[in-house]
Coordinates of C-alpha atoms in Angstrom, one line a residue:
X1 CA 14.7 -6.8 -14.6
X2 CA 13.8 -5.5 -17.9
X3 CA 12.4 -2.1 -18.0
X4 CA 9.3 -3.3 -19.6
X5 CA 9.0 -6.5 -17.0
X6 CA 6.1 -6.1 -14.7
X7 CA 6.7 -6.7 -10.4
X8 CA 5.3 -8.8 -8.2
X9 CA 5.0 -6.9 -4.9
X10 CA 3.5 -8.5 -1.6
X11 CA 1.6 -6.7 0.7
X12 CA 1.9 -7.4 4.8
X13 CA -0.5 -4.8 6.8
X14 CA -0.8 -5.0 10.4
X15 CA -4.0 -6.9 11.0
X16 CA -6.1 -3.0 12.0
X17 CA -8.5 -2.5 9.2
X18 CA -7.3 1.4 9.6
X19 CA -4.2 -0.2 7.9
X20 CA -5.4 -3.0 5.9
X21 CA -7.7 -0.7 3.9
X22 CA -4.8 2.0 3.0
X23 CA -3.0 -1.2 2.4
X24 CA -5.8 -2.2 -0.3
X25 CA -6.2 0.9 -2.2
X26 CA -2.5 0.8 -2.9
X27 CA -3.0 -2.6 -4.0
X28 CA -5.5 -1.6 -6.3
X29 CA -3.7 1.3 -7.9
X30 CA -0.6 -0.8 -8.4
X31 CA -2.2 -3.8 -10.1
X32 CA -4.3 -1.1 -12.4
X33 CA -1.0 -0.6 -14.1
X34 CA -0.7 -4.4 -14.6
X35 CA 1.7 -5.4 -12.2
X36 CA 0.9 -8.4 -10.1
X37 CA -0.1 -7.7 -6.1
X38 CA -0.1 -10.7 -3.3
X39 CA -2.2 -8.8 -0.3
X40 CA -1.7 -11.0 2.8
X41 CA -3.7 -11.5 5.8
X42 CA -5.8 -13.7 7.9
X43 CA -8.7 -15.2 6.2
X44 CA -11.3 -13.2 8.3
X45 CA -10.1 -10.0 7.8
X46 CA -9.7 -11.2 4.0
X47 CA -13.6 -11.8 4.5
X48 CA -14.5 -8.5 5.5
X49 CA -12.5 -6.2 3.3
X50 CA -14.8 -4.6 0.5
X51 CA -15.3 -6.2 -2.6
X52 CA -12.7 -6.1 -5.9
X53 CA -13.9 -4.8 -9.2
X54 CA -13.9 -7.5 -11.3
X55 CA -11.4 -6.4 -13.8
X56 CA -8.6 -6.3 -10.8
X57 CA -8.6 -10.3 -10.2
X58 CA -5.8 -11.0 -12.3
X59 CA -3.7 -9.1 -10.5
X60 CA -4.5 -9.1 -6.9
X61 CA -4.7 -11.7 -5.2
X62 CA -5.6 -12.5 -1.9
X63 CA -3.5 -14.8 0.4
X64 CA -5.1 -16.4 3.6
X65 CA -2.8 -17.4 6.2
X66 CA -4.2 -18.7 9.3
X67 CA -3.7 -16.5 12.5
X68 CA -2.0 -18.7 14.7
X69 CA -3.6 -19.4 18.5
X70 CA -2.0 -17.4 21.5
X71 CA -3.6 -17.4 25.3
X72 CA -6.2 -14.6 26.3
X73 CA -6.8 -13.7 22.7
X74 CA -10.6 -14.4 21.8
X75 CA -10.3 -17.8 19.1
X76 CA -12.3 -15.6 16.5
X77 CA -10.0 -12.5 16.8
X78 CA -8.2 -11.6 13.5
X79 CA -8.0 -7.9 13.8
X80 CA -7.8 -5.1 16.8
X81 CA -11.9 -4.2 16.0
X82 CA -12.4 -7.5 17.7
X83 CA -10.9 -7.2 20.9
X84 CA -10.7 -4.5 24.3
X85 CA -7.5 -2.4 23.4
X86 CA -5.4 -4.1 26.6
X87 CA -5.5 -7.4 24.3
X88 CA -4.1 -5.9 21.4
X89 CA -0.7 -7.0 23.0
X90 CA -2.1 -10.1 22.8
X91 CA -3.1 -9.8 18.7
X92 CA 0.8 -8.6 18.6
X93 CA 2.2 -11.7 19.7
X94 CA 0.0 -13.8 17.5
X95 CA 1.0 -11.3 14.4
X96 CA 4.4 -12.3 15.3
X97 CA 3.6 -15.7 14.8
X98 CA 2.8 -15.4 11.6
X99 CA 6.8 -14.8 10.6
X100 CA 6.9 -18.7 9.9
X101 CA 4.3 -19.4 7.1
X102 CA 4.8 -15.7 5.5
X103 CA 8.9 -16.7 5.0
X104 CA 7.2 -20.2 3.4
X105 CA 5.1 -18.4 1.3
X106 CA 7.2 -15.7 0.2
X107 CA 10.0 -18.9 -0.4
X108 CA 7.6 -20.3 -3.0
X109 CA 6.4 -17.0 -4.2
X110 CA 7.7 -14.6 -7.2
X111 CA 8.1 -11.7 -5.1
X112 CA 10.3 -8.6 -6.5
X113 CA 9.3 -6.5 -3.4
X114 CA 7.6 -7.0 0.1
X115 CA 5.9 -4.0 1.5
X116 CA 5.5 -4.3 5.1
X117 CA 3.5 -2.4 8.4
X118 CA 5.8 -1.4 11.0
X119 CA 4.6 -4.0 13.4
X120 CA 6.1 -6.8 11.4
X121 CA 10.0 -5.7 12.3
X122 CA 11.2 -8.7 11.7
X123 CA 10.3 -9.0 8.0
X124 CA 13.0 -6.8 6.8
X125 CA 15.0 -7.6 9.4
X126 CA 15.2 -11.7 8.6
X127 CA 12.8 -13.0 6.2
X128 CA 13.8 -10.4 3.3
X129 CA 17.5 -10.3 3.3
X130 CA 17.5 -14.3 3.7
X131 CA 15.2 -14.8 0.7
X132 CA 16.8 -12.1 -1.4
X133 CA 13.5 -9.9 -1.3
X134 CA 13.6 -6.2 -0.9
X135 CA 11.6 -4.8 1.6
X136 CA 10.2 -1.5 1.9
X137 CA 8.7 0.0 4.9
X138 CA 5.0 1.5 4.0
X139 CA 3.6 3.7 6.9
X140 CA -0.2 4.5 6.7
X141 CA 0.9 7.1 9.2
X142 CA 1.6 10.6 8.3
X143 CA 5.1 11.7 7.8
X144 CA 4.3 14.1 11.2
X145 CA 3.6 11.1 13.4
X146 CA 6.6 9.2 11.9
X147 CA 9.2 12.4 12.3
X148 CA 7.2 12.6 15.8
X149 CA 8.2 9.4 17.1
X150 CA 11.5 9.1 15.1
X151 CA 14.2 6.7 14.3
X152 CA 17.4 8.1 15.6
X153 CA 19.4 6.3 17.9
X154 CA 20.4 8.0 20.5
X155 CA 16.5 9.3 21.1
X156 CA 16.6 10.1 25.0
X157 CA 12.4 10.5 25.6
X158 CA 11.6 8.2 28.4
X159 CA 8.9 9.8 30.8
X160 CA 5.3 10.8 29.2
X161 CA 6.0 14.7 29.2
X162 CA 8.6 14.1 27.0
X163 CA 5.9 13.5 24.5
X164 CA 4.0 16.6 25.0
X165 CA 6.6 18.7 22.6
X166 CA 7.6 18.5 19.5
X167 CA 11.1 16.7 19.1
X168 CA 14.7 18.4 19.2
X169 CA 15.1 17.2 15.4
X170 CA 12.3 19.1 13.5
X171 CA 14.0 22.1 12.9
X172 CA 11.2 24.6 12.2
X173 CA 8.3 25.9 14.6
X174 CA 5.5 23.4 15.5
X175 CA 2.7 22.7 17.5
X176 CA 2.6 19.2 16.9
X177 CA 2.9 17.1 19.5
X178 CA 0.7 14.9 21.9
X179 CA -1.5 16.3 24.8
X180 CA -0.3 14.5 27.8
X181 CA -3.6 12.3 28.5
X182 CA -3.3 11.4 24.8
X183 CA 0.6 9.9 25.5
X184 CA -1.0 8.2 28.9
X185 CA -3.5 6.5 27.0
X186 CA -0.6 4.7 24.1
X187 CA 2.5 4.8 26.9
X188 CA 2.9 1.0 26.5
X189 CA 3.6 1.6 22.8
X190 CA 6.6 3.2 23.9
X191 CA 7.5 1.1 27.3
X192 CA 6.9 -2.4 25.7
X193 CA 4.1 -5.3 25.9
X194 CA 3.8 -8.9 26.0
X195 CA 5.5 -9.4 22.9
X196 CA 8.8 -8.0 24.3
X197 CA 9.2 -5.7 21.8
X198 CA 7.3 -1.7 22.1
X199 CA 5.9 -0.4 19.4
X200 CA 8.7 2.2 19.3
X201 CA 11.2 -0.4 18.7
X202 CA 9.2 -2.3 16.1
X203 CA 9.2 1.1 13.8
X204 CA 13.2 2.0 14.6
X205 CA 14.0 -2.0 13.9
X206 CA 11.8 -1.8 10.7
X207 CA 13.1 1.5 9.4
X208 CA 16.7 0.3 9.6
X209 CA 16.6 -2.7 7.8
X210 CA 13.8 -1.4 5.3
X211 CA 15.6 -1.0 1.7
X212 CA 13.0 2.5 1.4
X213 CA 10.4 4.0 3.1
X214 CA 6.7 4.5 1.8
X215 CA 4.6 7.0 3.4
X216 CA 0.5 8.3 2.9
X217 CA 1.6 11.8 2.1
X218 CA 1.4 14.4 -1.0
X219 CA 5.1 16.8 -1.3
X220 CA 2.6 19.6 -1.7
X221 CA 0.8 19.2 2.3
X222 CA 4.0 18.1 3.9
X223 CA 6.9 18.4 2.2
X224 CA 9.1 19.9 5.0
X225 CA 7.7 16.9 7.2
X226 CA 8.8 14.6 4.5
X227 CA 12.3 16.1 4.5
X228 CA 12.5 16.0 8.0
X229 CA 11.7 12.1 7.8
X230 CA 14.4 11.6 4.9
X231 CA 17.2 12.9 7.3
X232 CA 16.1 11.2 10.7
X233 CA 15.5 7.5 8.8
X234 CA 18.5 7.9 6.1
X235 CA 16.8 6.2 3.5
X236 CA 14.8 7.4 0.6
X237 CA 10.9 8.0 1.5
X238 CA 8.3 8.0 -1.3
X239 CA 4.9 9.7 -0.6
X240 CA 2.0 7.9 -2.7
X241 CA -1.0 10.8 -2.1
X242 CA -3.6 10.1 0.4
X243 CA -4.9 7.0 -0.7
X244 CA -8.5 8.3 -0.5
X245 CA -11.1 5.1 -0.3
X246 CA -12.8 4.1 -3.9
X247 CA -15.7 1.9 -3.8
X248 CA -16.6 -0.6 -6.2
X249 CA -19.6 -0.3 -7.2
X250 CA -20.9 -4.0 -8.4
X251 CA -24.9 -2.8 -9.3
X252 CA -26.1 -4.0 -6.0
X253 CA -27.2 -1.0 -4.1
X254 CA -26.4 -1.7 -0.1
X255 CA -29.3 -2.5 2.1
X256 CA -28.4 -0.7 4.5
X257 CA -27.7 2.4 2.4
X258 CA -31.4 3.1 1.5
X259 CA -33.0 3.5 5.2
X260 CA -30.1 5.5 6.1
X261 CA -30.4 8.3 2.5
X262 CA -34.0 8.3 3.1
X263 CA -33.5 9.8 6.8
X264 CA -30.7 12.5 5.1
X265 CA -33.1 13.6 2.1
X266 CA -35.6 14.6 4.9
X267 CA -32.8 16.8 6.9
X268 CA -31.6 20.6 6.2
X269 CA -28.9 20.7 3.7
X270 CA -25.1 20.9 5.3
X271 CA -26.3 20.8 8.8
X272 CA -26.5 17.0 9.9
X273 CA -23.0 16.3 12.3
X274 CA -22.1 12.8 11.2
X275 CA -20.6 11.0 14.3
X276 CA -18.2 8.1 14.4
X277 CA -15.0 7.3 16.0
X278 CA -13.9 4.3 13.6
X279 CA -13.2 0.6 13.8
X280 CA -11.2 0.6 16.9
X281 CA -11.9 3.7 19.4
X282 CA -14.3 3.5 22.2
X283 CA -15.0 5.7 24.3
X284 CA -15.7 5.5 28.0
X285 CA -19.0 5.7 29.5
X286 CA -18.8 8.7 30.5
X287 CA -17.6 10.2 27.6
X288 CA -20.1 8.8 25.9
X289 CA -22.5 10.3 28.0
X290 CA -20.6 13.6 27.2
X291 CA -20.6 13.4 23.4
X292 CA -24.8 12.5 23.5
X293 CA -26.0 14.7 26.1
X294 CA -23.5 17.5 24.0
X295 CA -25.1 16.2 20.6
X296 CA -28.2 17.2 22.6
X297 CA -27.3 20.5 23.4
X298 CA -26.2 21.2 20.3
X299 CA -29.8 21.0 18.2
X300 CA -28.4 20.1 15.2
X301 CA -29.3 17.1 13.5
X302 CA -27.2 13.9 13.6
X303 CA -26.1 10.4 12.4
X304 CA -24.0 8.5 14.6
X305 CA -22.6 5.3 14.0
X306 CA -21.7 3.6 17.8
X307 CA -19.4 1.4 18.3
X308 CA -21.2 0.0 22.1
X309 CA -18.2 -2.6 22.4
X310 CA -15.2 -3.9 21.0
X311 CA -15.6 -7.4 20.4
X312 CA -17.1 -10.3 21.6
X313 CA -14.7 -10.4 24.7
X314 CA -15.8 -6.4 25.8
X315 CA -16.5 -6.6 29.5
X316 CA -17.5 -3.0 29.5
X317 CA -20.4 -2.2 27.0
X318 CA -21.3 1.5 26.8
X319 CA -24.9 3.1 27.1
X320 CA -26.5 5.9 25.9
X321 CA -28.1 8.3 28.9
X322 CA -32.1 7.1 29.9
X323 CA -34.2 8.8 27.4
X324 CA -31.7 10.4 25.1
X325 CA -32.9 8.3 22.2
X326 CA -36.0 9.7 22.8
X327 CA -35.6 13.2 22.9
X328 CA -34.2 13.2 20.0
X329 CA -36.2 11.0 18.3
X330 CA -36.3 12.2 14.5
X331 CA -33.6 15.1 14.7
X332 CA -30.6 12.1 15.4
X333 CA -30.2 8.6 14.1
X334 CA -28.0 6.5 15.9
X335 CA -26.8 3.7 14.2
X336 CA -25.4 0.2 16.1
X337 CA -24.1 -1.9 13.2
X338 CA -22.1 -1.3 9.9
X339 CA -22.9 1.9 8.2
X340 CA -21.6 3.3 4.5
X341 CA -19.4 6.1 5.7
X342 CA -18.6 7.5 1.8
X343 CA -22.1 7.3 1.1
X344 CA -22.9 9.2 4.3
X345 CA -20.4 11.7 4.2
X346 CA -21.1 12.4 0.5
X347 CA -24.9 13.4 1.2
X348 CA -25.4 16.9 0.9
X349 CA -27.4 16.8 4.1
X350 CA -24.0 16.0 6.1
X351 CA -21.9 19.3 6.9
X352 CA -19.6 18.1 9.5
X353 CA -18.0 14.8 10.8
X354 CA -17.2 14.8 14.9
X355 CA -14.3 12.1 14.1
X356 CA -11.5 10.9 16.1
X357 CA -9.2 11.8 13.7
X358 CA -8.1 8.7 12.2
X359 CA -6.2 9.6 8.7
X360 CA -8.9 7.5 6.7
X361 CA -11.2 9.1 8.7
X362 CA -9.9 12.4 7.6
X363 CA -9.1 12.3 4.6
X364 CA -12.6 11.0 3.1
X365 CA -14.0 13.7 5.2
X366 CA -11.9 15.8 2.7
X367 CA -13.0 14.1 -0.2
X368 CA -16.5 15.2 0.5
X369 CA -15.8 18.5 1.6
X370 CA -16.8 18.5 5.2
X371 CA -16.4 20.1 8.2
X372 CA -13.9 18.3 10.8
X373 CA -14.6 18.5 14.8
X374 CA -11.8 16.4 16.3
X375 CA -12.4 14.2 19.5
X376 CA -9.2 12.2 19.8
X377 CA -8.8 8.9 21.9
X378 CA -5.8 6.4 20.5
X379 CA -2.7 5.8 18.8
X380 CA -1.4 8.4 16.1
X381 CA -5.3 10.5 16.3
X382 CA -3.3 13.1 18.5
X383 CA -0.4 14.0 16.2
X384 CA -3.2 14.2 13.3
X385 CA -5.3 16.5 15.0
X386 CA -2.6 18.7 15.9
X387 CA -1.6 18.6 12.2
X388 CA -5.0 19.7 11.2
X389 CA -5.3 22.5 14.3
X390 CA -2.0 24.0 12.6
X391 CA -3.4 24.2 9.2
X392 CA -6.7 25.4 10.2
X393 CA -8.8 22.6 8.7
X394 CA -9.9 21.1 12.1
X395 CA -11.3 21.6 15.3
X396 CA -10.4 19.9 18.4
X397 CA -13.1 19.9 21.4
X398 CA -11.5 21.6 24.6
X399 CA -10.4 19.0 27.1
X400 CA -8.3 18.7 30.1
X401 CA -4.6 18.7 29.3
X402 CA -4.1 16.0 32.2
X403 CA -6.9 13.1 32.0
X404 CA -8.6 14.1 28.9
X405 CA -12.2 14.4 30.2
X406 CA -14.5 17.2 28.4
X407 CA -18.2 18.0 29.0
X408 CA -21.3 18.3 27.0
X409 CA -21.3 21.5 27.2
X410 CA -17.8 21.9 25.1
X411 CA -19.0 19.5 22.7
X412 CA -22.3 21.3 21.4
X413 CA -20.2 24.6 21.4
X414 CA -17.6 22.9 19.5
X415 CA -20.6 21.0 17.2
X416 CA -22.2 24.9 16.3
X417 CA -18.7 26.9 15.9
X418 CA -17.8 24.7 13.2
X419 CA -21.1 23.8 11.5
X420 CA -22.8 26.9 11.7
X421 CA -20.9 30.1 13.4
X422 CA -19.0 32.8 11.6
X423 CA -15.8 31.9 13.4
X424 CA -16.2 29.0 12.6
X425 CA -16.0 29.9 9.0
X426 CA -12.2 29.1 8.2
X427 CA -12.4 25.8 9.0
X428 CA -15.6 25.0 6.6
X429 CA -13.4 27.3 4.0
X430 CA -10.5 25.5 4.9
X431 CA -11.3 21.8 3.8
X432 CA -12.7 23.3 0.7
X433 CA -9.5 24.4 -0.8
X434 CA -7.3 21.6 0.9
X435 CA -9.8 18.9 -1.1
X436 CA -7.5 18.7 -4.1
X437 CA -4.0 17.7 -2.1
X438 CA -5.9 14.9 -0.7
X439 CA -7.8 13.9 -4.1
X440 CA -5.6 14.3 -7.1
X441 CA -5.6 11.5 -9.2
X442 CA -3.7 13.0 -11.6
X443 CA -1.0 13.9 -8.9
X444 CA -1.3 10.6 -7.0
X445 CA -0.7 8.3 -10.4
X446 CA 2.8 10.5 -10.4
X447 CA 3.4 10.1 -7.0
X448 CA 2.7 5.8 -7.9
X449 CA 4.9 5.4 -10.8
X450 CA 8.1 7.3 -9.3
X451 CA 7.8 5.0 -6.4
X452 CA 7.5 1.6 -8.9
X453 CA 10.1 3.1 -11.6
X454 CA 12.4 2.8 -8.1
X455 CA 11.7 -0.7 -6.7
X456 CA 12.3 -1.8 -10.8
X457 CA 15.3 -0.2 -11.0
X458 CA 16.4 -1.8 -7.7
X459 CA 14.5 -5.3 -7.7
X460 CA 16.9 -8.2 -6.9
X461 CA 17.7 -10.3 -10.1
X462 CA 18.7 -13.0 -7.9
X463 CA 15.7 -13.6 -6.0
X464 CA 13.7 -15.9 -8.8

């Protein structure tokens, strides 16, 4: 390829929108430097991403391939928001089935480069190699959770507690690691599924076929983690900043922003909690009790975005206690549908975010300069909060080491440390000075065109 020549990378994210919009923002950086971007998905989840600025369309392009029918998934289920988090297996084997109509499409296709989620294992694994397309491997997990859960044969973890300290290969003092409720709850990531293949094997699988790895990191916030990673996967790792979400904005001021900033310009400046746990974490009922009755406690004011079910197909809806809507009628908002979570977290009313946190999560938390109180429930939120613990920029509830259960009590304590109390101080410092690692443009659009200067230099010239 000509050094001049502009790419034509695909995009494959695994169909969570806690990957799909990580997966967009590095879409949209890419094709701002005029190289062409093919983001592929499902043409639901296409549906709900957020809007393109206009001037984009050229060069990203959406492609729509239908999700393909598999028994006891929901027929309207595109994306893990949709359904209970036992029938995510379920999502997994229909993902799979996509294989097919992504090699016909990438057969017709352009494509220099293919970057891929770690579910999709068998992209780099088949489709690329018999195509003559490069893949690379592009984690929206930190490089801590990667190193964490590592790709080195030979990796004897088999039992939970195994997962409770940090591995024998990170070769400097740590405290990351998972709490042993928090490995319980994402086990079957590591023991298998349906599908036949664990989670664990689909990110070893993907990692050694992948022609690089691309990770959501900045060398200045983890660069010994990012080492580490280098070694265990023995391939070269770019990290492409945090990805922080943009918003478009097309003129058209969002309904439901304007209810929503009227309730915050009426609250104390830098003391309402802002509450949500993301697209795909639920918790319990009687955690939810817990977190309300602690909001409660607490007397701060609050915004809280609930998620009551997770999909259609939910058979366990969650309530809020008798009266707690109430009693806190006009010191707490909570909130049942969509709600604009950059908008909310950059009102100056909003001081803190009680997040589970997810890194998107996190990091736009960061961008707005606000308080973190972690409440973790799924997936990769324990390694992050334990990240965060160990740099001082978050907070984690207390809870019980075994099943995970915390009281209302713990929560309002947790709520005031942070928001209000001296000792609480380093962590509101904390986030302050840690805002420019996380949002750096300047840094980031380095980080961007060392990783595309590599896949020019090593694009296929075979594969047209």
């Amino acid at each position: 390829m000509a050094a001049g020549k502009n790419l034509h990378i695909v995009f494959f994210p695994w169909l969570a929108f806690g990957h799909m919009i990580p997966y967009l923002e590095l879409c949209k950086l890419i094709a701002q430097k005029g190289h062409r971007v093919s983001f592929v998905s499902t043409p639901r989840n296409i549906d709900r991403l957020p809007k393109l600025p206009p001037h984009l369309s050229p060069f990203l392009r959406f492609v729509g391939i239908p999700l393909p029918r598999v028994e006891n998934l929901p027929p309207s289920a595109e994306a893990t928001s949709d359904v209970p988090f036992d029938q995510v297996q379920y999502l997994k084997k229909a993902y799979d089935g996509l294989k097919q109509p992504l090699a016909e499409f990438l057969r017709t296709s352009d494509a220099d480069w293919v970057l891929c989620d770690f579910v999709s294992y068998w992209l780099g694994q088949e489709i690329g190699p018999s195509l003559g397309i490069k893949t690379a491997l592009f984690s929206i997990f930190i490089p801590e959770c990667l190193v964490f859960f590592g790709a080195r044969s030979g990796d004897k973890r088999t039992k939970p507690e195994d997962f409770t300290v940090p591995p024998e290969w990170v070769p400097f003092p740590t405290t990351v690691a998972f709490s042993y409720f928090e490995v319980m709850k994402i086990f079957d990531g590591v023991s298998g599924n349906i599908t036949g293949v664990s989670d664990l094997d689909r990110f070893k699988i993907n990692v050694r076929y992948s022609d690089v790895v691309v990770v959501r990191a900045c060398p200045e916030f983890n660069q010994e983690w990012i080492e580490v990673l280098g070694d265990i996967c023995a391939k070269t790792v770019f990290p492409i900043g945090q990805l922080p979400t943009s918003e478009y904005d097309s003129g058209d001021e969002n309904p439901a922003w304007q209810p929503i900033k009227q309730w915050l310009d009426q609250q104390p400046k830098g003391l309402v909690v802002y509450v949500a746990f993301g697209s795909e974490a639920k918790p319990n009922q009687h955690e939810l009790t817990e977190i309300a009755l602690g909001l409660e406690k607490s007397k701060l004011p609050f915004f809280w975005v609930l998620r009551t079910r997770r999909g259609p197909s939910d058979p366990d809806p969650i309530e809020l206690p008798d009266g707690f809507e109430e009693r806190t009628k006009g010191r707490g908002v909570v909130c049942t549908t969509w709600a604009p979570q950059l908008k909310i977290l950059g009102h100056e009313s909003v001081g803190g975010f009680l997040t589970h946190a997810g890194w998107s999560s996190v990091v736009e938390a960061i961008q707005s300069e606000r308080s973190l109180i972690l409440l973790t429930f799924l997936a990769d939120q324990g390694i992050n909060a334990r990240v965060l613990e160990e740099k001082k920029m978050g907070y984690s509830v207390p809870r019980s080491e075994v099943d995970g259960s915390f009281t209302s009590d713990s929560v309002a304590e947790s709520l005031n440390l942070v928001m209000v109390k001296d000792e609480g101080k380093i962590y509101r410092d904390r986030v302050k000075e840690m805002k420019d690692l996380f949002v750096n443009n300047e840094r980031d659009d380095g980080l961007i065109d060392e990783l595309l200067g590599y896949l020019k230099m090593h694009e296929r010239s075979n594969n047209r």
